[in-house]
mmCIF file of C-alpha atoms and ligand atoms in Angstrom:
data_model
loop_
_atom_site.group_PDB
_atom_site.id
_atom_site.type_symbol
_atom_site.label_atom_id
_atom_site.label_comp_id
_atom_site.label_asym_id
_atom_site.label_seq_id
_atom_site.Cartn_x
_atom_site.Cartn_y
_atom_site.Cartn_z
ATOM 1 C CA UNK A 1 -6.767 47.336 80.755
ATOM 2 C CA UNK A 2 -8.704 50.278 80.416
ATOM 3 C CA UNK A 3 -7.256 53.262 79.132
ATOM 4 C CA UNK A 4 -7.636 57.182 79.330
ATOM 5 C CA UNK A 5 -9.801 58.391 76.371
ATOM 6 C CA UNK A 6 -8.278 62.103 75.051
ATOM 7 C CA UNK A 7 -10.870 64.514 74.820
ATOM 8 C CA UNK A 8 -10.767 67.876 72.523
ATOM 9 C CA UNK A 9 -9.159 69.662 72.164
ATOM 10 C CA UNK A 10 -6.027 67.650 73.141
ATOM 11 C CA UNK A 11 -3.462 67.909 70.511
ATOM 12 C CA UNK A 12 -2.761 64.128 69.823
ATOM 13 C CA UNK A 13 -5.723 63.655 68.412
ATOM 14 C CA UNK A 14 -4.805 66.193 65.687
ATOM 15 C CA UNK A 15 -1.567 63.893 64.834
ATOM 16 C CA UNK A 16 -1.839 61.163 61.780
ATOM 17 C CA UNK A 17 -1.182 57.500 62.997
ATOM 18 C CA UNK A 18 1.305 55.120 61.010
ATOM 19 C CA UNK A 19 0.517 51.945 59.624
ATOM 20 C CA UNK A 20 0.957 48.896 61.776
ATOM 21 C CA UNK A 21 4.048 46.884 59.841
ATOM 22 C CA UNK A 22 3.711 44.244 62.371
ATOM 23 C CA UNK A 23 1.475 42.612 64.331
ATOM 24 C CA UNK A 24 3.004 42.122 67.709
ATOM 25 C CA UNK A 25 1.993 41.135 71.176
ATOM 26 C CA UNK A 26 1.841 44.486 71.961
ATOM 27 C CA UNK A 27 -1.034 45.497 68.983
ATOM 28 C CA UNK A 28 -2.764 42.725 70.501
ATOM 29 C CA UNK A 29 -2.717 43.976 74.033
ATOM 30 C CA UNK A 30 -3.189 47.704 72.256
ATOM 31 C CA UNK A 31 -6.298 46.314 69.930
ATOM 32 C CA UNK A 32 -7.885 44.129 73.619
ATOM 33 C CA UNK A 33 -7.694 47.475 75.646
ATOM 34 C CA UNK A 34 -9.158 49.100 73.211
ATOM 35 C CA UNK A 35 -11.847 47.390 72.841
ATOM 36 C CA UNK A 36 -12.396 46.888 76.712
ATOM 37 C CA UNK A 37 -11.923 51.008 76.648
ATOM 38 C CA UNK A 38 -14.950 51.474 74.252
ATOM 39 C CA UNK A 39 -17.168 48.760 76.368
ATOM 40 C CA UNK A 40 -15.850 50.767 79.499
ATOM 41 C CA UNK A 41 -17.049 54.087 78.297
ATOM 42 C CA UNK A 42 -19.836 52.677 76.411
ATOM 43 C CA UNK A 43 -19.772 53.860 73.031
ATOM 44 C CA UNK A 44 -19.829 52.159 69.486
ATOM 45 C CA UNK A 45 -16.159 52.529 68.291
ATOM 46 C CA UNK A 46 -12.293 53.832 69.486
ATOM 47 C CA UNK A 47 -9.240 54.709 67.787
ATOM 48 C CA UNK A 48 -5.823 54.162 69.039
ATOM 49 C CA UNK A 49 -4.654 57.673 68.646
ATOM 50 C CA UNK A 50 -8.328 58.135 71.285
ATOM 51 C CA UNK A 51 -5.996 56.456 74.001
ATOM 52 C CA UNK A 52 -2.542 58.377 72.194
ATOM 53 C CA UNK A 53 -1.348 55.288 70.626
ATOM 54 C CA UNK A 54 -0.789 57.009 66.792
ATOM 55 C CA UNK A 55 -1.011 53.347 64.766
ATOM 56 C CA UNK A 56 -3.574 52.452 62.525
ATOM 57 C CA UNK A 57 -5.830 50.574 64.805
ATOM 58 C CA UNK A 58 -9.456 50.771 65.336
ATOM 59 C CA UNK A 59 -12.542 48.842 66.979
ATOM 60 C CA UNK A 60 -15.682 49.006 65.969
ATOM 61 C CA UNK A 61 -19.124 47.142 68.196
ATOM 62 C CA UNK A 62 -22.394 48.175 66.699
ATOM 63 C CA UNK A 63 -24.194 45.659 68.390
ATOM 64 C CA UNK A 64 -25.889 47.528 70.765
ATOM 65 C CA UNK A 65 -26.560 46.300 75.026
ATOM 66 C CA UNK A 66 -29.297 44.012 74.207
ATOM 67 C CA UNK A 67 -27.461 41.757 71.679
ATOM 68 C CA UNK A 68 -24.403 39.610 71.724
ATOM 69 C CA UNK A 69 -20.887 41.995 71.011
ATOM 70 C CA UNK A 70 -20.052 41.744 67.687
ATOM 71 C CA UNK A 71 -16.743 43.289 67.949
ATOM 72 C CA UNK A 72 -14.444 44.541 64.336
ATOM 73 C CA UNK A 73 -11.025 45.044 64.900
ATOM 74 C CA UNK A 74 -9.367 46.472 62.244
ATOM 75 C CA UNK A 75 -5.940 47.423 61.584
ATOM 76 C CA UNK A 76 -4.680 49.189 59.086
ATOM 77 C CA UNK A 77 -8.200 50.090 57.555
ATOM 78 C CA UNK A 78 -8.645 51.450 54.090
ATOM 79 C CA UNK A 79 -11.980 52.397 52.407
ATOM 80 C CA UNK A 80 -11.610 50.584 48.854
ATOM 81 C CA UNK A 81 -14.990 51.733 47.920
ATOM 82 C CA UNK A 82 -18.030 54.014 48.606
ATOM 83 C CA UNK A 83 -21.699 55.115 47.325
ATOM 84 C CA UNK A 84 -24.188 57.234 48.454
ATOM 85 C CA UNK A 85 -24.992 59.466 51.043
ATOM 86 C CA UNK A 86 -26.070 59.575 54.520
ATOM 87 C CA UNK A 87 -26.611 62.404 56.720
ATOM 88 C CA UNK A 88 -27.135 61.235 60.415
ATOM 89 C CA UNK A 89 -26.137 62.423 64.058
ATOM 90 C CA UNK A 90 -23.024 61.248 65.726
ATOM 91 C CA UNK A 91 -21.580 61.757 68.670
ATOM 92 C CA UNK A 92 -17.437 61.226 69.590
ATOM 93 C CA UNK A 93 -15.897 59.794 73.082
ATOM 94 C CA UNK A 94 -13.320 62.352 72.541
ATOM 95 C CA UNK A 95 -16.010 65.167 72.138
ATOM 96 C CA UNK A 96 -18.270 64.741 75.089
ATOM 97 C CA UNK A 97 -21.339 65.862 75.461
ATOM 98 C CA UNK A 98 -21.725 67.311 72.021
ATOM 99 C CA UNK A 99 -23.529 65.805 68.749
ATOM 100 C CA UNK A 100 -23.827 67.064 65.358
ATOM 101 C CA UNK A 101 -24.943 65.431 61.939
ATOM 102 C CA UNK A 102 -22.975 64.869 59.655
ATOM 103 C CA UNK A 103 -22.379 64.204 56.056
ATOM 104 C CA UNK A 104 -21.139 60.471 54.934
ATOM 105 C CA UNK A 105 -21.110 57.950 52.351
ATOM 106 C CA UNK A 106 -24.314 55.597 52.900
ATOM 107 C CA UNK A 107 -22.127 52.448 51.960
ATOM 108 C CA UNK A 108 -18.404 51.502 52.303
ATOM 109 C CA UNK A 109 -15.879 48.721 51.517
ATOM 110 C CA UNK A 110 -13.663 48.365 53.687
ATOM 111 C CA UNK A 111 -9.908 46.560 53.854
ATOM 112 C CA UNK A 112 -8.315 45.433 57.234
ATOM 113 C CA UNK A 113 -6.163 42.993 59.050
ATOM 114 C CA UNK A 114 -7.518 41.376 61.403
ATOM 115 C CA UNK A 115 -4.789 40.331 64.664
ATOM 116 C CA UNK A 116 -4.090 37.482 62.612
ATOM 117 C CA UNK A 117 -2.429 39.206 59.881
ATOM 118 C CA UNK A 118 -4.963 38.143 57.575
ATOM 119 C CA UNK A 119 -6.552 40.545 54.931
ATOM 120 C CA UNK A 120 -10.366 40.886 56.035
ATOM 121 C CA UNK A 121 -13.214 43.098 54.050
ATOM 122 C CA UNK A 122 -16.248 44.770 55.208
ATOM 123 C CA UNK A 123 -19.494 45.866 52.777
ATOM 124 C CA UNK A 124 -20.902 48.062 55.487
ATOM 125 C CA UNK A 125 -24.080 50.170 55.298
ATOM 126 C CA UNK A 126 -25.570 53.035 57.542
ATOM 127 C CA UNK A 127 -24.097 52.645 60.719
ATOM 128 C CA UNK A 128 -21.508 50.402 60.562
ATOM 129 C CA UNK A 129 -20.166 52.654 57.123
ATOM 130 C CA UNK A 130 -21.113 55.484 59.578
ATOM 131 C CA UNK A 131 -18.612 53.939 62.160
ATOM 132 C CA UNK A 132 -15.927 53.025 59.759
ATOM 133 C CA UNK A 133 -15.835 56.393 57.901
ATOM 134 C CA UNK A 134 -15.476 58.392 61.547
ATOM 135 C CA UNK A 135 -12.988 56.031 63.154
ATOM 136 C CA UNK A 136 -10.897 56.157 59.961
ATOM 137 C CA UNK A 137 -11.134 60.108 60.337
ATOM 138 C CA UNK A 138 -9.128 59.533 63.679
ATOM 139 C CA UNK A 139 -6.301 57.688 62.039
ATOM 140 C CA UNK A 140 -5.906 60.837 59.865
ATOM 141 C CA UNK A 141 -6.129 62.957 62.958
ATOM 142 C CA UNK A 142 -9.570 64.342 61.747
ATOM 143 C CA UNK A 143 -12.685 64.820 63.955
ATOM 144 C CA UNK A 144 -16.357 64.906 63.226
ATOM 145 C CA UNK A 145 -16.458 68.549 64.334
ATOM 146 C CA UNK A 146 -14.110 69.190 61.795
ATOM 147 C CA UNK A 147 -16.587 67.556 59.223
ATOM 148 C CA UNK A 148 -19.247 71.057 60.015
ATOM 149 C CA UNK A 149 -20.077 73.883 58.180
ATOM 150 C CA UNK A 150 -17.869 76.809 59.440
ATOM 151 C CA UNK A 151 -20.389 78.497 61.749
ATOM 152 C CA UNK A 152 -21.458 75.368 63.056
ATOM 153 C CA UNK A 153 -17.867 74.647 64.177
ATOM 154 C CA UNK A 154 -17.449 78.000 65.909
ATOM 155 C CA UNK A 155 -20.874 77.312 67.720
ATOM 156 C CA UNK A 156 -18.890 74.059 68.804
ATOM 157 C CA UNK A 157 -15.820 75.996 69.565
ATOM 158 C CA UNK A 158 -17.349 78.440 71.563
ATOM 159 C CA UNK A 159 -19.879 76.109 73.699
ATOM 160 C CA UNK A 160 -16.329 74.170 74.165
ATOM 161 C CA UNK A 161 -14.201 77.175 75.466
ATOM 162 C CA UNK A 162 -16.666 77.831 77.678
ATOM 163 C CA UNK A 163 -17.166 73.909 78.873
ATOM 164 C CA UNK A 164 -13.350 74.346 79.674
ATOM 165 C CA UNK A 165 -13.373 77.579 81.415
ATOM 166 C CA UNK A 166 -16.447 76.310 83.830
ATOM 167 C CA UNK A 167 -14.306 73.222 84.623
ATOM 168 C CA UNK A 168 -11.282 75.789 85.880
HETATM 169 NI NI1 NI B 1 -14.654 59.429 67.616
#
């Protein structure tokens, strides 16, 4: 099923998420719309707290239209490790219409479940670290935006205010 994405500056998206303890038939149903959400929308990655579900859930598809889904879903997520630096434009489906670049670590390790309970890690690079590092950010309640230097963010802020006040 596909679900409504929150967009900033909705308040839930501020909140932290809580660890998934156990992996029901519900985190399965949460993790498959999901991941049917971020095909929907299209974009590259969606967190559950995205759809207002605040557990530590996210899926990732890099792939790109032209080549078969590769699709990570991880729960519980923890970078274990990270190196370098990258410094590359992304965009948010709860930020529409708005891209920035921002600063990241080039290469992560990553530590997940997958829905089968078992322990799973990822040595990403470039985008897929890219991808990791911001959807982690959303179980934390952070957003790229708030990743900007502060006059950068109140350029953001006010191009957003004004977004909103167009749309009343
Ligand atoms: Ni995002």
């Amino acid at each position: 099923m596909i679900r409504n994405i929150l967009t900033y500056p909705n308040p839930e998206l501020k909140k932290k998420s809580d660890p998934v303890t156990i992996i029901t038939e519900s985190i399965r149903e949460l993790a498959n719309d999901m991941a049917e959400t971020m095909y929907d929308a299209p974009g590259i990655g969606l967190a559950a707290p995205q759809i207002g579900v605040h557990q530590r859930v996210i899926v990732i598809d890099i792939s790109g239209k032209n080549e078969p889904p590769e699709l990570i879903i991880a729960i519980n997520p923890v970078i274990v490790q990270s190196e370098g630096e990258t410094y590359e434009e992304e965009g948010c489906l709860s930020v529409p219409d708005y891209a920035a670049n921002v600063r990241r670590r080039a290469s992560v390790i990553v530590r997940a479940l997958d829905l089968e309970g078992n322990e799973q890690t990822w040595h990403a690079e470039d985008l897929l670290a890219v991808a990791f590092q911001h959807e982690i950010d959303h179980l934390e309640g952070i957003l790229f935006v708030d990743h900007l230097s502060a006059l950068k963010r109140e350029l953001f802020q006010r191009k957003a205010r004004k977004a909103a006040e167009e749309k009343r």
